[in-house]
Short mmCIF file of C-alpha atoms in Angstrom, two decimals:
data_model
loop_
_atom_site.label_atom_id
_atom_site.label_comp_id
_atom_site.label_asym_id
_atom_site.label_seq_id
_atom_site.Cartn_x
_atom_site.Cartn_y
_atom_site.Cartn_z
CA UNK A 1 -10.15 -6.80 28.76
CA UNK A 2 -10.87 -8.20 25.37
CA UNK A 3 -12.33 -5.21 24.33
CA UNK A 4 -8.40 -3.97 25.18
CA UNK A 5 -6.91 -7.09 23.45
CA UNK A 6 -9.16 -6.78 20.14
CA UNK A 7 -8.32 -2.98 20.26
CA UNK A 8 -4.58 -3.55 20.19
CA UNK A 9 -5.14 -6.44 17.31
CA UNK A 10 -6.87 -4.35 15.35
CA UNK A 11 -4.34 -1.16 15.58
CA UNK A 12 -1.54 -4.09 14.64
CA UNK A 13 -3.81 -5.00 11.62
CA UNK A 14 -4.24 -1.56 10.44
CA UNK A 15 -0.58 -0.73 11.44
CA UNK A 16 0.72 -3.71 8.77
CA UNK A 17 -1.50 -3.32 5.99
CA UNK A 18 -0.77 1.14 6.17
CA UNK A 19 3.06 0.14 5.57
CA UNK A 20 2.06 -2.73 3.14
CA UNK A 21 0.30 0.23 1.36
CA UNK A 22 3.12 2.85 1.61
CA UNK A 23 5.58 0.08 0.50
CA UNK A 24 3.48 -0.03 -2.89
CA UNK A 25 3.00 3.41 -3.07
CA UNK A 26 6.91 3.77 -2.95
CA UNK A 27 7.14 1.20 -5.54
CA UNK A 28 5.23 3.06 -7.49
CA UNK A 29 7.11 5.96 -7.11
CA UNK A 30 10.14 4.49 -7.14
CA UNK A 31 10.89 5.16 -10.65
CA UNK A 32 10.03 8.81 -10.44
CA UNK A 33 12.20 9.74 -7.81
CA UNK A 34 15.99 8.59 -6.26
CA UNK A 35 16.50 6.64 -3.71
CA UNK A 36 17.38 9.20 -1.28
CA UNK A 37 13.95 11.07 -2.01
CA UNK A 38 12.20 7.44 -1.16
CA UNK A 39 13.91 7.45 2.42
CA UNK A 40 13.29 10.82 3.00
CA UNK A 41 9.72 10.00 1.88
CA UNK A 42 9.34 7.37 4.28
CA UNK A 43 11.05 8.55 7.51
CA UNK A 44 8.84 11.87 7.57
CA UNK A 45 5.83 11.29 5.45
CA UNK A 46 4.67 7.48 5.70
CA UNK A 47 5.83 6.93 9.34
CA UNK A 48 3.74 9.88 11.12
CA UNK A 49 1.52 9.37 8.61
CA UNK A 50 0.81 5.36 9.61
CA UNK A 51 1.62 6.43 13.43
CA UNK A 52 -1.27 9.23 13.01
CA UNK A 53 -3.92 6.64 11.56
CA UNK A 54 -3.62 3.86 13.95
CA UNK A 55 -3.81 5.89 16.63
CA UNK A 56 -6.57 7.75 15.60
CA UNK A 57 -7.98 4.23 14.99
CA UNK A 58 -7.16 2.91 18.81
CA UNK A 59 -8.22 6.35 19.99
CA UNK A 60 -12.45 5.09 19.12
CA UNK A 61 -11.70 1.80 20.04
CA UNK A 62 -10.11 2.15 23.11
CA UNK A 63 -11.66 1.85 26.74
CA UNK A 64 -9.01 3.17 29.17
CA UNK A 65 -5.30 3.68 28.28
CA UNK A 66 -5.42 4.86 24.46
CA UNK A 67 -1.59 5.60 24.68
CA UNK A 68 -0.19 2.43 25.38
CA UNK A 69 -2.63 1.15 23.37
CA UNK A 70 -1.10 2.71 20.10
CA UNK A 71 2.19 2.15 21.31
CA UNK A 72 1.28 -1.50 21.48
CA UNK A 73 -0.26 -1.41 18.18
CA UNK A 74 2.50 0.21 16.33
CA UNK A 75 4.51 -3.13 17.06
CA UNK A 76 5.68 -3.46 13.48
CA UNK A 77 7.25 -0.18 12.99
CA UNK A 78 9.26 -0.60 16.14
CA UNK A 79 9.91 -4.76 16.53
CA UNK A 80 10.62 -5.36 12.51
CA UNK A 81 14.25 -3.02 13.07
CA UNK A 82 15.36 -5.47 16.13
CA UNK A 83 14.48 -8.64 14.34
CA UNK A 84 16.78 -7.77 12.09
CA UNK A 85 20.19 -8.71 12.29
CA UNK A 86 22.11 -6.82 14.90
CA UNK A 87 24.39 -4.02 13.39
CA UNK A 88 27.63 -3.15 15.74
CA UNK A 89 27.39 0.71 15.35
CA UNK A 90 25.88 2.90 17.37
CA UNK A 91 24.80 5.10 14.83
CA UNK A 92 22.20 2.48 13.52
CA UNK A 93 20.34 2.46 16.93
CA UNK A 94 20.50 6.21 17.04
CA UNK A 95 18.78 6.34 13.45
CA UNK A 96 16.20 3.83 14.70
CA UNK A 97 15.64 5.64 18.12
CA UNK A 98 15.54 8.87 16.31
CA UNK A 99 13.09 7.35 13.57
CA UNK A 100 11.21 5.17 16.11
CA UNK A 101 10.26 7.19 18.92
CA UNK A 102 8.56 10.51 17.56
CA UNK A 103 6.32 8.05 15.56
CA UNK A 104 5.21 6.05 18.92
CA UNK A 105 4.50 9.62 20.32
CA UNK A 106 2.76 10.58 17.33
CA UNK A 107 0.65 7.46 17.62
CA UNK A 108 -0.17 7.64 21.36
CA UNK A 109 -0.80 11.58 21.44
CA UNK A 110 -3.58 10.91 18.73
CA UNK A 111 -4.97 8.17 20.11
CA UNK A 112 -5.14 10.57 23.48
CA UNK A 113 -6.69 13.39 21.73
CA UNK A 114 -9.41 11.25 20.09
CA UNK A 115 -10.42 9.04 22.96
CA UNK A 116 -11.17 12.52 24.93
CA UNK A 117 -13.04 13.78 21.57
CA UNK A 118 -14.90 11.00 22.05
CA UNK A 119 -15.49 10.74 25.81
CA UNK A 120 -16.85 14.52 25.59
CA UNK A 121 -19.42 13.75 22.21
CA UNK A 122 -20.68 11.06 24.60
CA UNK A 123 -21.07 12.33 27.86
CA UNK A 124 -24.23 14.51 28.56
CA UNK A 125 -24.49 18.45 28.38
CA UNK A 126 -24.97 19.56 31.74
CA UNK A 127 -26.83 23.03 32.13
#
């Protein structure tokens, strides 16, 4: 169990300081490219990108449950939206969902794949 719990706090560690990083890197670039580019950048580059690391990252750590795991860990790409204050349209919740949601299954499919990479490097070859 706090194998689980240091798992998940670690995934939430990595998960902040990979956006910290992309929001720098997009400051950086911020001058090179418009505004539009910079969203663009951001909703299909840094997301997946951030969603692919820490659940690779969960993935090794993880015991049982890699998935929810991730999901877990990816807290501040999907909480930091719904702290927020509340917007009355629907079409801001469909941008989130739409934004939101293939990252979290981007972040729990890795974390699948690697914690079964794993479990079959460490079991032993049968003949």
């Amino acid at each position: 169990m706090l194998r689980q719990l240091l798992t998940v706090a670690l995934g939430f560690v990595i998960s902040f300081l990979a956006f910290a990083g992309s929001g720098y890197l997009l400051y950086r670039l911020s001058d090179a490219m418009p505004g539009h580019q910079l969203g663009l950048l951001v909703r299909y580059i840094f997301g997946p990108c951030v969603a692919l690391l820490v659940g690779a990252c969960v993935g090794a750590l993880a015991k049982s449950r890699p998935g929810l795991l991730a999901v877990l860990s990816l807290a501040p790409l999907w909480i930091q939206p719904l702290l927020l204050p509340q917007r009355p349209d629907a079409a801001y919740f469909l941008t989130f969902i739409s934004f939101v949601v293939p990252c979290l299954f981007i972040g729990a499919a890795a974390a699948i794949f690697v914690f079964r990479r794993r479990g079959r490097e460490s079991a032993p070859a049968s003949s």
